[in-house]
Coordinates of C-alpha atoms in Angstrom, one line a residue:
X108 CA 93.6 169.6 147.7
X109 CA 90.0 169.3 147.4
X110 CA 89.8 169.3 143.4
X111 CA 92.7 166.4 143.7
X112 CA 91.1 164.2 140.9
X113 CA 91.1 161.2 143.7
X114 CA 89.1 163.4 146.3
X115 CA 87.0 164.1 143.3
X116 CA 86.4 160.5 142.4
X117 CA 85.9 159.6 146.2
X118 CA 83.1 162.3 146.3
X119 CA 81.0 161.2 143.2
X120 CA 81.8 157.0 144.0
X121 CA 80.5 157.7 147.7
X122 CA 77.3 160.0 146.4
X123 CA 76.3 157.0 143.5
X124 CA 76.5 154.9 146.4
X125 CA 75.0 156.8 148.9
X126 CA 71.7 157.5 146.3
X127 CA 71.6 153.9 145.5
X128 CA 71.0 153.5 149.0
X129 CA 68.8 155.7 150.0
X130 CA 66.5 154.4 146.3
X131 CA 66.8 150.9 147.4
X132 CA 65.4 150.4 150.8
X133 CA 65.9 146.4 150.9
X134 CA 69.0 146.4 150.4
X135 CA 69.9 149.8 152.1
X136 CA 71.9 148.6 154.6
X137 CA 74.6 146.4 152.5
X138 CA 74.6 149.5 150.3
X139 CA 75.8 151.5 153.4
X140 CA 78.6 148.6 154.8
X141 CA 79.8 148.8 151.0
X142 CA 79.5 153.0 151.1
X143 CA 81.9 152.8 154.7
X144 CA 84.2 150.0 153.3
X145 CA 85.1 152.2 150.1
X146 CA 85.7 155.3 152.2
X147 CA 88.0 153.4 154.7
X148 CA 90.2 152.3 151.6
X149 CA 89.9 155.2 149.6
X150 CA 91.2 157.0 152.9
X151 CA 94.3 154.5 153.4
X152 CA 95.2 154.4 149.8
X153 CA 95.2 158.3 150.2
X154 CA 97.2 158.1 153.3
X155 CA 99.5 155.6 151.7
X156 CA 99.9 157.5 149.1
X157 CA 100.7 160.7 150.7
X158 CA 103.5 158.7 152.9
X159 CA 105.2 157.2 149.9
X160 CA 105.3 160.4 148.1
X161 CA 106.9 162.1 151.1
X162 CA 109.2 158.7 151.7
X163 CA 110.7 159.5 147.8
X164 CA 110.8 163.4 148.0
X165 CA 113.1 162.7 151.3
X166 CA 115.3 160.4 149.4
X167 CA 115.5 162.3 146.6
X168 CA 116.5 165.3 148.5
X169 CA 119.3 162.7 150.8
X170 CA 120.6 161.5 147.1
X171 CA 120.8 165.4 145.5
X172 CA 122.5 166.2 148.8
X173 CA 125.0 163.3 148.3
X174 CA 125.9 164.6 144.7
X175 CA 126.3 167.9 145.8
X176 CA 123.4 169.2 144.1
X177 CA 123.9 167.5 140.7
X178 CA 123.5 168.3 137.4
X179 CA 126.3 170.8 137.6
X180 CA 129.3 168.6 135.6
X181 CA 131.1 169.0 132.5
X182 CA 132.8 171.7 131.2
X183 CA 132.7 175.0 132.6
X184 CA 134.9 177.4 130.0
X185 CA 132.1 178.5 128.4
X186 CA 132.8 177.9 124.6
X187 CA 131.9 174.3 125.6
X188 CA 135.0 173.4 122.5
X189 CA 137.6 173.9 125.3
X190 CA 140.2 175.9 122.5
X191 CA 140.7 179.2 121.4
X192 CA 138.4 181.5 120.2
X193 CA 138.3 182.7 116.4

């Protein structure tokens, strides 16, 4: 989970941030209120992300349930021509 590209990109958009305000000491402390706004919505669009994909792999699992599994129609004779064999 940690070398998830998004926890990646979090990490290196946070440290940019962070070093620009630490090099600009006038306007250090907007740099920091924009530093904690990203990280709050980087972390819900991570946590919302994480809930839908969880929300789809339960319906998909409550649809392939449904079907019986899926996937598993058609002919089952094995020649797949249904006549007789040469």
């Amino acid at each position: 989970m940690v070398n998830h590209p998004w926890v990646v990109y979090t990490v290196a958009l946070l440290s940019v941030r962070i070093d620009k305000a630490r090099n600009a000491p006038t306007r250090g402390a907007s740099a920091v209120e924009w530093v904690i706004i990203t990280a709050i919505i980087a972390g819900v669009a991570l946590g919302l992300a994480t809930l839908i994909r969880q929300l789809v792999q339960d319906k998909q699992a409550e649809i392939s349930d449904q079907f019986g599994g899926g996937g598993a129609g058609g002919d089952t004779g094995g020649d797949g021509g249904g006549g007789t064999e040469p």
